PDB file of C-alpha atoms in Angstrom:
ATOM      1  CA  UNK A   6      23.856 -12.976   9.223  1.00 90.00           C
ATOM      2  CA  UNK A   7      23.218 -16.441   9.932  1.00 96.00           C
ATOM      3  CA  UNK A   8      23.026 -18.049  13.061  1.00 97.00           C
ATOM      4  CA  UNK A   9      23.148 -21.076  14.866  1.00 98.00           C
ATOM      5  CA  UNK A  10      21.115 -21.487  18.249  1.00 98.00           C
ATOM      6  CA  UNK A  11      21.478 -24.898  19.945  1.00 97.00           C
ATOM      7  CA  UNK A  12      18.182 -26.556  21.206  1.00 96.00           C
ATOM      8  CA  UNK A  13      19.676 -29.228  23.578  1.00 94.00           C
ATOM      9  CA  UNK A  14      23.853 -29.463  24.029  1.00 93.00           C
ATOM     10  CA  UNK A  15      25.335 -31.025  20.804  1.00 95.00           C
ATOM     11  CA  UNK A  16      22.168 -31.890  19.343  1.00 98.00           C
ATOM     12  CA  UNK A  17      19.461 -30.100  16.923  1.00 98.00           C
ATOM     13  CA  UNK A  18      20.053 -26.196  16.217  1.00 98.00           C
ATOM     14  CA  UNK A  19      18.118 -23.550  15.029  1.00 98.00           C
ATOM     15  CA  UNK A  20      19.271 -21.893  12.047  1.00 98.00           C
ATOM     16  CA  UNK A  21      18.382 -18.055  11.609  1.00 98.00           C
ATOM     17  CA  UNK A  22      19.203 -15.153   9.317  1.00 97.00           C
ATOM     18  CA  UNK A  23      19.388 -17.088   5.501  1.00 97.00           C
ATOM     19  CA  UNK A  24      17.112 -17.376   2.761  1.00 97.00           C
ATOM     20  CA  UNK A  25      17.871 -21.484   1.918  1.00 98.00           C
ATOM     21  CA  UNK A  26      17.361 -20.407  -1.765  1.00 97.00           C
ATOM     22  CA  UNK A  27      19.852 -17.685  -2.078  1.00 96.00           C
ATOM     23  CA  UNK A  28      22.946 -18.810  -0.043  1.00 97.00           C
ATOM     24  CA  UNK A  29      26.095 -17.993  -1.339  1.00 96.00           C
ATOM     25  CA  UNK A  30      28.996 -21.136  -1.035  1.00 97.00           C
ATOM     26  CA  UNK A  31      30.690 -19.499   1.740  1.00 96.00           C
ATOM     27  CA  UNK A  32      26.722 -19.521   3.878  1.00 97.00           C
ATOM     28  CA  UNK A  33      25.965 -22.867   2.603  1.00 98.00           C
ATOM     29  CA  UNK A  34      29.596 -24.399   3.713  1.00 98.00           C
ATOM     30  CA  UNK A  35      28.639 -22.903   7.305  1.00 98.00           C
ATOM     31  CA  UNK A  36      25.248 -24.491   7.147  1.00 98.00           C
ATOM     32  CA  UNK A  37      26.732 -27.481   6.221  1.00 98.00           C
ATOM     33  CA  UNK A  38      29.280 -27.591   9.010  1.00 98.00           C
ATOM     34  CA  UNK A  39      25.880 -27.019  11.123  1.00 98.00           C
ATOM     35  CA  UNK A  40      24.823 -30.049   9.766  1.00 98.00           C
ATOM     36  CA  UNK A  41      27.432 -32.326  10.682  1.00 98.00           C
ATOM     37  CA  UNK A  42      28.338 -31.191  14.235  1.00 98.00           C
ATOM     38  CA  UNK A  43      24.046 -30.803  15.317  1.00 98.00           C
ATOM     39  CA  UNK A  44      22.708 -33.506  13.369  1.00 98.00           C
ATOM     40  CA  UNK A  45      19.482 -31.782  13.127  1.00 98.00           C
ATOM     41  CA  UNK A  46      18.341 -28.011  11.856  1.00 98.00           C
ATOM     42  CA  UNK A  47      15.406 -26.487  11.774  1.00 98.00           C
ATOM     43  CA  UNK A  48      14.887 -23.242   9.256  1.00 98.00           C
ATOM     44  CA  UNK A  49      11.379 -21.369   9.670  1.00 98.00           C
ATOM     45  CA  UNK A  50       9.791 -19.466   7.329  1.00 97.00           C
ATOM     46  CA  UNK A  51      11.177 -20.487   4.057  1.00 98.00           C
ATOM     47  CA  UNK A  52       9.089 -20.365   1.347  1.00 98.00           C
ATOM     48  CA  UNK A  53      10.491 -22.208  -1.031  1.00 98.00           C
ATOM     49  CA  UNK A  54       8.923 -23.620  -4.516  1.00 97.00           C
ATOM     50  CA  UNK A  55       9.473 -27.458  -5.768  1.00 97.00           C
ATOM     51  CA  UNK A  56      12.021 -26.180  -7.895  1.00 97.00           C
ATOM     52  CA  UNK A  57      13.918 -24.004  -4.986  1.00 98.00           C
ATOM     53  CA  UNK A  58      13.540 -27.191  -2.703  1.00 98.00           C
ATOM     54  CA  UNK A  59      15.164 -29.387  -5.508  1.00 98.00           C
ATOM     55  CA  UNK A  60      17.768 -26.621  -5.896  1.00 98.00           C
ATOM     56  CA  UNK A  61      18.869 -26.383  -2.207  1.00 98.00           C
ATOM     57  CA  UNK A  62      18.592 -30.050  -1.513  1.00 98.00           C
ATOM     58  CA  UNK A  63      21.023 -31.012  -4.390  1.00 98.00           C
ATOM     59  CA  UNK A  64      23.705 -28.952  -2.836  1.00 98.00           C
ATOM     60  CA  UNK A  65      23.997 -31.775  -0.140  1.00 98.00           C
ATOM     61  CA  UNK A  66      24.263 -34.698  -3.143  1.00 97.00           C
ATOM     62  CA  UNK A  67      22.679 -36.637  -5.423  1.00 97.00           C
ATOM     63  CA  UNK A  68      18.622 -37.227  -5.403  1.00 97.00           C
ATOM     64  CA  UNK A  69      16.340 -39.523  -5.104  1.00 95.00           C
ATOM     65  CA  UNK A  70      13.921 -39.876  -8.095  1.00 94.00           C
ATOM     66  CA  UNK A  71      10.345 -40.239  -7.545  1.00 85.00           C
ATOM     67  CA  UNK A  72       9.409 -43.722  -9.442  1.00 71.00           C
ATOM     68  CA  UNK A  73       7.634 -43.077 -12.181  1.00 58.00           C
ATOM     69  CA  UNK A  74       7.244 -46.608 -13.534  1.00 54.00           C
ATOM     70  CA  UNK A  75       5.024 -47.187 -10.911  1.00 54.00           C
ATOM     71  CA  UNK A  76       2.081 -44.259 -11.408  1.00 53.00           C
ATOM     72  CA  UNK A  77      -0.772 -44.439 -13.609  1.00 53.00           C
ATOM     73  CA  UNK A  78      -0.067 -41.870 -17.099  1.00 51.00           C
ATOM     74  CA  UNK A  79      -2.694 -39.792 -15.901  1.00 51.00           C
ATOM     75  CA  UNK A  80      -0.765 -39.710 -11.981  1.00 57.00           C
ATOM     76  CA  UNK A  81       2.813 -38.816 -13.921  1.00 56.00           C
ATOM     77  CA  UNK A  82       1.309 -35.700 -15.647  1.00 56.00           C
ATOM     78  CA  UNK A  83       0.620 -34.684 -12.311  1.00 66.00           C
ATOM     79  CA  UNK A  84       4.314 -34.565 -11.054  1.00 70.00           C
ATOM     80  CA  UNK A  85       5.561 -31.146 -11.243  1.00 77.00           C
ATOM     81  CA  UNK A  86       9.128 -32.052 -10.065  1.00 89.00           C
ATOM     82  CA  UNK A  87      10.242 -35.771 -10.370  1.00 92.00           C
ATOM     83  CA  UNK A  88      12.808 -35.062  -7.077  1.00 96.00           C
ATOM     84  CA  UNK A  89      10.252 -33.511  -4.432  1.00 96.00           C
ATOM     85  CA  UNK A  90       7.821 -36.114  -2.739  1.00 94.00           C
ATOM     86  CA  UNK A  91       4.466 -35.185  -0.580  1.00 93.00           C
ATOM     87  CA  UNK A  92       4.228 -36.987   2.518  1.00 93.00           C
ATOM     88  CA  UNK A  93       0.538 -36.130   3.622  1.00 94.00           C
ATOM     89  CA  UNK A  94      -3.182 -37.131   4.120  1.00 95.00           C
ATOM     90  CA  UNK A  95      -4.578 -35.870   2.148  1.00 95.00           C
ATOM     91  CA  UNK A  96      -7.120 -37.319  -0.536  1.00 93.00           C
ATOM     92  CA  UNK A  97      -7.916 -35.741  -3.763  1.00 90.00           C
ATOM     93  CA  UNK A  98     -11.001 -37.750  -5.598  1.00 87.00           C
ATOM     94  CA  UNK A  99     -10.897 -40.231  -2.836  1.00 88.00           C
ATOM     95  CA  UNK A 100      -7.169 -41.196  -3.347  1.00 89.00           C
ATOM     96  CA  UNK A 101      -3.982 -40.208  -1.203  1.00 88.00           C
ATOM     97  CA  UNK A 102      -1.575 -37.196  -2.686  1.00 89.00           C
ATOM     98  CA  UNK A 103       1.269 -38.541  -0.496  1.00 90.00           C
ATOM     99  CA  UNK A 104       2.836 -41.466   1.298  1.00 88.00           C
ATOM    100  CA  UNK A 105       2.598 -42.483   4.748  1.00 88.00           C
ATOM    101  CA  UNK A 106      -0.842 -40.853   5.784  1.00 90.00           C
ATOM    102  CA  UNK A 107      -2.137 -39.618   9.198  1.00 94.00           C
ATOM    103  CA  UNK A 108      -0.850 -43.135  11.212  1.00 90.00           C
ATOM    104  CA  UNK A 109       2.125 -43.031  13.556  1.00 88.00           C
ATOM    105  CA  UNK A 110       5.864 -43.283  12.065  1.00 90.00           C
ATOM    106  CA  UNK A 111       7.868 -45.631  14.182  1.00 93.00           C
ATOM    107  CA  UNK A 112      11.503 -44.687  15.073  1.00 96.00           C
ATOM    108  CA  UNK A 113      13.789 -45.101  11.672  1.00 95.00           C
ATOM    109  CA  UNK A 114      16.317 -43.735   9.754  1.00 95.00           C
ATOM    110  CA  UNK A 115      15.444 -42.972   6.249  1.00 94.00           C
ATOM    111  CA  UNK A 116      16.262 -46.389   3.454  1.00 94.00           C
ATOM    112  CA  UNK A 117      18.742 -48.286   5.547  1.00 95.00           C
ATOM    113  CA  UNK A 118      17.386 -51.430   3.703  1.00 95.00           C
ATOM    114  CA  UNK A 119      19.505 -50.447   0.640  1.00 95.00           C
ATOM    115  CA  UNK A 120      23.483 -50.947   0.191  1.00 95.00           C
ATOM    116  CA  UNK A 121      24.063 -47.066   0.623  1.00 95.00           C
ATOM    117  CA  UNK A 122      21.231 -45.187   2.462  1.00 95.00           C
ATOM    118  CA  UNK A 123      20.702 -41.581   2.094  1.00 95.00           C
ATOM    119  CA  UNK A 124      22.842 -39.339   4.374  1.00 97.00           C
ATOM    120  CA  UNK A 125      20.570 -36.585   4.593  1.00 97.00           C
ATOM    121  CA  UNK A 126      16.573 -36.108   4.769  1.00 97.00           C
ATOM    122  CA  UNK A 127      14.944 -32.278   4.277  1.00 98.00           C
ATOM    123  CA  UNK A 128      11.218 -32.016   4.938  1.00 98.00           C
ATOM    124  CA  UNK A 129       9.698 -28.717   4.490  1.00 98.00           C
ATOM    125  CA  UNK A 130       6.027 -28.146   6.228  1.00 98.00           C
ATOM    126  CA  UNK A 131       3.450 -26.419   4.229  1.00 98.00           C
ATOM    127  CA  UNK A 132       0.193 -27.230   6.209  1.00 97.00           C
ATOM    128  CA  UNK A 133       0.134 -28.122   9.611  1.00 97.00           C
ATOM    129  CA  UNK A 134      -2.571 -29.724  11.848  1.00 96.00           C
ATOM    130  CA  UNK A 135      -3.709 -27.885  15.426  1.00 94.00           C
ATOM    131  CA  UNK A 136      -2.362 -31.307  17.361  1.00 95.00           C
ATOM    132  CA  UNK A 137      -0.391 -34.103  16.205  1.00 96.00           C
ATOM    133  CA  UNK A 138       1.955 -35.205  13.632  1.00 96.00           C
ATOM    134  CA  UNK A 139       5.185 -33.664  15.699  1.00 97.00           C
ATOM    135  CA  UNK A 140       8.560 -34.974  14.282  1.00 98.00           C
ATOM    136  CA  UNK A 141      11.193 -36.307  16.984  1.00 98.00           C
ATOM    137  CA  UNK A 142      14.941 -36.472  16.824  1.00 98.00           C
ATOM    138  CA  UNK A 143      16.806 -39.342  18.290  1.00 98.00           C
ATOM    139  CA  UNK A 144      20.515 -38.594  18.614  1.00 98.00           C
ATOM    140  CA  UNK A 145      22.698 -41.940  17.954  1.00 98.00           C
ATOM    141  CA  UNK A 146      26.086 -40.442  19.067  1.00 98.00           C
ATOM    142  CA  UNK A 147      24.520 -40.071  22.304  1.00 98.00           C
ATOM    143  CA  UNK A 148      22.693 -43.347  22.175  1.00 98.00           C
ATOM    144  CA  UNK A 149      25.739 -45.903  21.567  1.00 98.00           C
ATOM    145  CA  UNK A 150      27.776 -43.664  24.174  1.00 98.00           C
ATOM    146  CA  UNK A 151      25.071 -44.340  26.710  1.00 98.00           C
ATOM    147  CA  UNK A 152      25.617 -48.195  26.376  1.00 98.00           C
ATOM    148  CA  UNK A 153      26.947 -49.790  29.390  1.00 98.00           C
ATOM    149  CA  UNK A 154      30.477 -51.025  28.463  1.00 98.00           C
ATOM    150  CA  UNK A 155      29.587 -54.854  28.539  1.00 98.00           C
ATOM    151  CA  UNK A 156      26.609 -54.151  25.804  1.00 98.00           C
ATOM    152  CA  UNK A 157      28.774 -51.972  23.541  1.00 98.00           C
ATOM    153  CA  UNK A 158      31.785 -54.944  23.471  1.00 98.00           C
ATOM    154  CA  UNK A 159      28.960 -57.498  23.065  1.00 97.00           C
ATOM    155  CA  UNK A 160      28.224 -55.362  19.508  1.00 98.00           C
ATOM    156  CA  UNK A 161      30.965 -54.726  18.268  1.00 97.00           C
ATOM    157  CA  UNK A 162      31.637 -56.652  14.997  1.00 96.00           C
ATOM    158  CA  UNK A 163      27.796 -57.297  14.924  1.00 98.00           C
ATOM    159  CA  UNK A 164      25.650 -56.588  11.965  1.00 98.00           C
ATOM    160  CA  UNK A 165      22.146 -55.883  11.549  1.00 97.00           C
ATOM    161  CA  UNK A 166      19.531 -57.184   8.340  1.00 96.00           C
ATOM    162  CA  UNK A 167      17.143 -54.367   7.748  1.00 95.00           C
ATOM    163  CA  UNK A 168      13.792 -55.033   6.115  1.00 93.00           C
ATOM    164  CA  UNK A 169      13.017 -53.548   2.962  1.00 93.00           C
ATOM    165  CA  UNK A 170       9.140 -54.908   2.945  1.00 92.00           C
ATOM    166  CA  UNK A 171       7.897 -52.486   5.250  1.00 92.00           C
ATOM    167  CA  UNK A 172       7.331 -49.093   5.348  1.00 87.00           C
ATOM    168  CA  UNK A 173       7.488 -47.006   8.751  1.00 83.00           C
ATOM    169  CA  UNK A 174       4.081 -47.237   9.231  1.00 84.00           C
ATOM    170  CA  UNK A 175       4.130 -51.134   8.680  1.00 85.00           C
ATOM    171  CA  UNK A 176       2.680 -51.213   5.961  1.00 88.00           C
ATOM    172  CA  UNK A 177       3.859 -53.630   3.275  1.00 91.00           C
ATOM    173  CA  UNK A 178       4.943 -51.789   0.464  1.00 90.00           C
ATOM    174  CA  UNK A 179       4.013 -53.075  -3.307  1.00 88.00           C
ATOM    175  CA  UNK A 180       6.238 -55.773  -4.875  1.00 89.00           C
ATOM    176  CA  UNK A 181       6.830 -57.611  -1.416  1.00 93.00           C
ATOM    177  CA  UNK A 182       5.402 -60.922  -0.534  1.00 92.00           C
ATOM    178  CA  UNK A 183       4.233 -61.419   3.375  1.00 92.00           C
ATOM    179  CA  UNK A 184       6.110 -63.095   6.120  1.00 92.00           C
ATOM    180  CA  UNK A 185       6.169 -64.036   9.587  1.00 90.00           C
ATOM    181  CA  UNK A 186       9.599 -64.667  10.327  1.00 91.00           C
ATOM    182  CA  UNK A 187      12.270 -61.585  10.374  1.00 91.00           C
ATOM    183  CA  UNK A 188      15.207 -64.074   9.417  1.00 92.00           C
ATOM    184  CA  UNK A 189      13.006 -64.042   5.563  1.00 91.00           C
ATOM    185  CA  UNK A 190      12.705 -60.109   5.480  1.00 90.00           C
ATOM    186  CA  UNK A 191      14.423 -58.887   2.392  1.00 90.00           C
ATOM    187  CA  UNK A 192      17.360 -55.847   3.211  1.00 94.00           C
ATOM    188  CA  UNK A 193      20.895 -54.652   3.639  1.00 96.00           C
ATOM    189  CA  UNK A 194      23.143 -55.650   6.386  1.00 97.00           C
ATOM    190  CA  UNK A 195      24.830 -52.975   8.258  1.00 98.00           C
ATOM    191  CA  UNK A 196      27.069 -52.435  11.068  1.00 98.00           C
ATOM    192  CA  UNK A 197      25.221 -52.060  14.521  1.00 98.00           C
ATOM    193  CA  UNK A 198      27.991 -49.656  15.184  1.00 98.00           C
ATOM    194  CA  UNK A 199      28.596 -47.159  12.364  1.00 97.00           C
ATOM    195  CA  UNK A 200      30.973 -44.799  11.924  1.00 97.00           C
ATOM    196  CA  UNK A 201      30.169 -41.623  10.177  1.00 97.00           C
ATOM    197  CA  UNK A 202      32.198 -40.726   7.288  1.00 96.00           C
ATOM    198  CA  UNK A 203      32.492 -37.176   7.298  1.00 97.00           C
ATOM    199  CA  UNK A 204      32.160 -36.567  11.252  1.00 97.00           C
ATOM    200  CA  UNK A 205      34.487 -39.921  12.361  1.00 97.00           C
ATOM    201  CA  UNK A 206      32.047 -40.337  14.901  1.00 98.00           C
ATOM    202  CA  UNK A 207      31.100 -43.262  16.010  1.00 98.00           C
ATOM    203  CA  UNK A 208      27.052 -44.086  16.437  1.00 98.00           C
ATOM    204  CA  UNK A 209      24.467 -47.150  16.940  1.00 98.00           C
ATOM    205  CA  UNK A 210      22.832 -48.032  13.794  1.00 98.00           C
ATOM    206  CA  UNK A 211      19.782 -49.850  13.847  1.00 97.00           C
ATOM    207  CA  UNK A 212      17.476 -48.459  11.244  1.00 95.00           C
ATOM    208  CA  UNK A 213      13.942 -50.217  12.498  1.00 92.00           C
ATOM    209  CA  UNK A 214      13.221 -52.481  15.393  1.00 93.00           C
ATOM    210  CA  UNK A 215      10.319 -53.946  13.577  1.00 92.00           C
ATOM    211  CA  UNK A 216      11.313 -57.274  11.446  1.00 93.00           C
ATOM    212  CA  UNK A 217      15.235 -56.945  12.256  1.00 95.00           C
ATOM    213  CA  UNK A 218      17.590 -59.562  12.896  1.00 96.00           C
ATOM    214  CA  UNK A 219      21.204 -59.663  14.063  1.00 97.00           C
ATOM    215  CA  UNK A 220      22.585 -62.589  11.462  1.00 97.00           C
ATOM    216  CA  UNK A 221      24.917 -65.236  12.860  1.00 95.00           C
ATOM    217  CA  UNK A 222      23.122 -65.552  16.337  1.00 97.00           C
ATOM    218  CA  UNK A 223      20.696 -67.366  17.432  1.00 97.00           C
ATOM    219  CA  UNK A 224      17.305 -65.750  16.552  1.00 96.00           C
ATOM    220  CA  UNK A 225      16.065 -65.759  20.779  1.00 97.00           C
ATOM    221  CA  UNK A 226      19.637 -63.965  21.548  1.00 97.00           C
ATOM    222  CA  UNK A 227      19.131 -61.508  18.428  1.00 97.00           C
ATOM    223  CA  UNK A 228      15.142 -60.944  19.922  1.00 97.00           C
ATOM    224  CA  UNK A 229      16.578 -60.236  23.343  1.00 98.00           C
ATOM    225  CA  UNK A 230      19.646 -57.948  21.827  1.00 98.00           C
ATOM    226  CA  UNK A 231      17.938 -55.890  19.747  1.00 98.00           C
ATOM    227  CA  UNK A 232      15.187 -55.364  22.264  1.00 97.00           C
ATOM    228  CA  UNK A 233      17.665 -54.115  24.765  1.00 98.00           C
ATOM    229  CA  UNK A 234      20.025 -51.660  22.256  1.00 98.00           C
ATOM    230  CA  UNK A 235      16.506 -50.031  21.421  1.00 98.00           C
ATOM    231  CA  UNK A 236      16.156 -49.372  25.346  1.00 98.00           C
ATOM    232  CA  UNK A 237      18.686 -47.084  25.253  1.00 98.00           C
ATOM    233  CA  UNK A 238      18.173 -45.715  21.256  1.00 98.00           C
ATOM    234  CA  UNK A 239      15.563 -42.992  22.091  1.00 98.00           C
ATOM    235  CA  UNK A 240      16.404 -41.678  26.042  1.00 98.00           C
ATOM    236  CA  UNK A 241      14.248 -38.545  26.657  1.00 97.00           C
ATOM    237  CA  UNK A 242      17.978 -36.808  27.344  1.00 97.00           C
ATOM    238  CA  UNK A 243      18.813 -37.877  23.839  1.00 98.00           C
ATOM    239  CA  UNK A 244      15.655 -36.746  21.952  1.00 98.00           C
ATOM    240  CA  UNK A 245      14.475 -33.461  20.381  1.00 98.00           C
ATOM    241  CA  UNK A 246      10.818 -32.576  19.631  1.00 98.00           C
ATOM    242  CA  UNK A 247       9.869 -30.623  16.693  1.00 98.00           C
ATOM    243  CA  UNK A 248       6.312 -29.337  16.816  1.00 97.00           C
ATOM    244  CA  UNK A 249       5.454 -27.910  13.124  1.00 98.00           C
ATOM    245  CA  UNK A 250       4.868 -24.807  12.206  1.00 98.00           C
ATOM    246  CA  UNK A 251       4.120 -23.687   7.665  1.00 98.00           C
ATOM    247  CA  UNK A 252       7.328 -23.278   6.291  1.00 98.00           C
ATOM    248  CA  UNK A 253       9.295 -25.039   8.628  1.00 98.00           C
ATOM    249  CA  UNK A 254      12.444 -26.718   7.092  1.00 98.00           C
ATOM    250  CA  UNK A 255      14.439 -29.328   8.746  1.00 98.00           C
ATOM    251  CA  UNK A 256      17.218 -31.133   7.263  1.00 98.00           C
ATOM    252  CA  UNK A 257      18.681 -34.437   9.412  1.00 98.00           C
ATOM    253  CA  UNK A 258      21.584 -37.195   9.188  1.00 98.00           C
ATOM    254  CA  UNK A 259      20.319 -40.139   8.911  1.00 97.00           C
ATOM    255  CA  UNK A 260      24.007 -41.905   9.525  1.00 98.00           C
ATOM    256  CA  UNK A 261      23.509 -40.282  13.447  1.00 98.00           C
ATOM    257  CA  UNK A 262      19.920 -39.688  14.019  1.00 98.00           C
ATOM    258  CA  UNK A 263      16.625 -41.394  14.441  1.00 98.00           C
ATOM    259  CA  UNK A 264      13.021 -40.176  13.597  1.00 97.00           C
ATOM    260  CA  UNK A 265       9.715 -40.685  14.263  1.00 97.00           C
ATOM    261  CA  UNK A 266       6.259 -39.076  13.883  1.00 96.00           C
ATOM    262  CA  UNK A 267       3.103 -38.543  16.432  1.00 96.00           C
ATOM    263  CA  UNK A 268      -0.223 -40.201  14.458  1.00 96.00           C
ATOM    264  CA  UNK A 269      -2.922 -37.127  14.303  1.00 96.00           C
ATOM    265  CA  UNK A 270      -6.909 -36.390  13.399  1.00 96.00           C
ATOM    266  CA  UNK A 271      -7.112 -37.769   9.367  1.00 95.00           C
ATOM    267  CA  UNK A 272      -9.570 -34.762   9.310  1.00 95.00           C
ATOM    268  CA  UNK A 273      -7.223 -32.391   9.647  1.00 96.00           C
ATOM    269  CA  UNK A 274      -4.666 -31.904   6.618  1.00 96.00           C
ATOM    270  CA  UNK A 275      -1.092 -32.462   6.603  1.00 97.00           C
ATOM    271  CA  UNK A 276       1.061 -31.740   3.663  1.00 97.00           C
ATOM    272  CA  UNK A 277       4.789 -31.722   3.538  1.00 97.00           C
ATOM    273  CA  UNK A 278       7.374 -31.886   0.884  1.00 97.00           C
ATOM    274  CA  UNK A 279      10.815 -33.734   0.845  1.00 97.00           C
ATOM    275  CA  UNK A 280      13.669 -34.291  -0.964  1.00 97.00           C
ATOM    276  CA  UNK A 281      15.880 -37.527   0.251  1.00 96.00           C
ATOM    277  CA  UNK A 282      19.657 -37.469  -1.025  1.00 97.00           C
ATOM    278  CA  UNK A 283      21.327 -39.993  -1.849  1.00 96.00           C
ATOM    279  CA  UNK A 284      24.463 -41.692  -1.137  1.00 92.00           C
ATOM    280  CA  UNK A 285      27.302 -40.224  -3.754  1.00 85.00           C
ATOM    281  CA  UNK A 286      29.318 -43.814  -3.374  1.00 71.00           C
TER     282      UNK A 286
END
């Protein structure tokens, strides 16, 4: 039977007991549930092929499309499953297999540069390094409630412009030009204070510190604002470590949570798969 084990109060649970690609609706409503109230879950030791990762991950919505457009032929013949992407190091014939390499992941939440970001992320491990590359949690609930009351009134109303040029790694991704000023940086505006449409919960929103802007202030005051609600996004109360293990499966909300990865040794190998749902509105 399945069950769910905490790992700090409120925040990030271990799910035991289920095979991800054989639950029945009544398992996969619980798991759900799960979802919603911890934010985070981690499932170990589930095997599970493209297809079965495709399968489970569409039970949460919509997904994302690898884009094709972009790959050489001889790259697209290579895609097994146009809805699971590799997020790894390694190189086959000197060229990467997967996005995002061996560098360090700054905080984020998954594509809130577009209109409707994805509500939910699920990464599966397949092989792990000795050291590095551990995923942390960042709960956002916890993060806005942690705001001294002058801060949080000083937000509310406030928006933020999140840059689309840049991936978490900084890296500019193809089709964007340079810049030097965040006011320039292509993006969605959201709320700094969201509120989460299935839960009703309230949480800070600020998708990456790097090349934000609060519009309608002056750029100095946005500077010192954002610096200072990013003081209090990742308190080591509010954040969950998950050190990999093959097979591992975690599955997050991006509309309340905050991730980040440790950099580790490009000689060791990293390979993970992921399937990113979308937004159904």
């Amino acid at each position: 039977m399945m069950q769910v084990t905490a790992q700090t109060p409120g925040f990030a649970a271990d799910v035991t007991g289920i095979n991800v690609a054989k639950l029945c609706e009544g398992e996969f409503a619980a798991l759900y549930q799960a979802w919603l109230d911890f934010g985070v879950l981690r499932l170990r030791g589930q095997r599970l092929s493209d297809d079965e990762l495709q399968a489970f991950s569409a039970r949460f919505g919509p997904l994302e499309e690898i884009p094709l457009g972009r790959m050489p032929a001889a790259q697209r013949a290579k895609i097994g499953n146009r809805y699971v992407t590799s997020i790894s190091n390694i190189l086959v014939d000197g060229k990467p297999i997967g996005g995002l390499g061996n560098a360090e992941a700054q905080w984020h939440s998954d594509m809130t540069y577009t209109e409707n970001p994805p509500p939910a992320s699920i990464l599966l491990g397949i092989e792990i390094p000795e050291t590095g590359g551990d995923t942390f949690f960042a709960n956002q609930y916890a993060a806005l409630d942690a705001l001294p009351k002058r801060l949080r009134d000083r937000i509310e109303g406030l928006t933020i412009k999140h840059d689309a040029a840049h991936t978490s790694v900084g890296q500019l991704r193809p089709g964007f030009d340079p810049f030097d000023d965040p006011r320039d940086a292509p993006g969605a505006i959201h709320p700094i204070i969201r509120t989460h449409e299935e839960s009703g919960r309230s949480a800070l929103y600020l998708g990456r510190r790097e090349w934000a802007c609060i519009p309608g202030i002056p750029f100095a005051e946005s500077e010192a604002l954002l610096d200072e609600l990013w003081s209090f996004a990742a308190l080591k109360e509010n954040v969950w470590r998950q050190q990999w293990q093959p097979y591992d499966l975690i599955i997050w909300d991006n509309r309340c949570v905050l991730h980040r990865r440790d950099a580790f040794d490009q000689s060791t190998r990293r390979l993970m798969r992921r399937c990113q749902v979308l937004s159904d509105t």
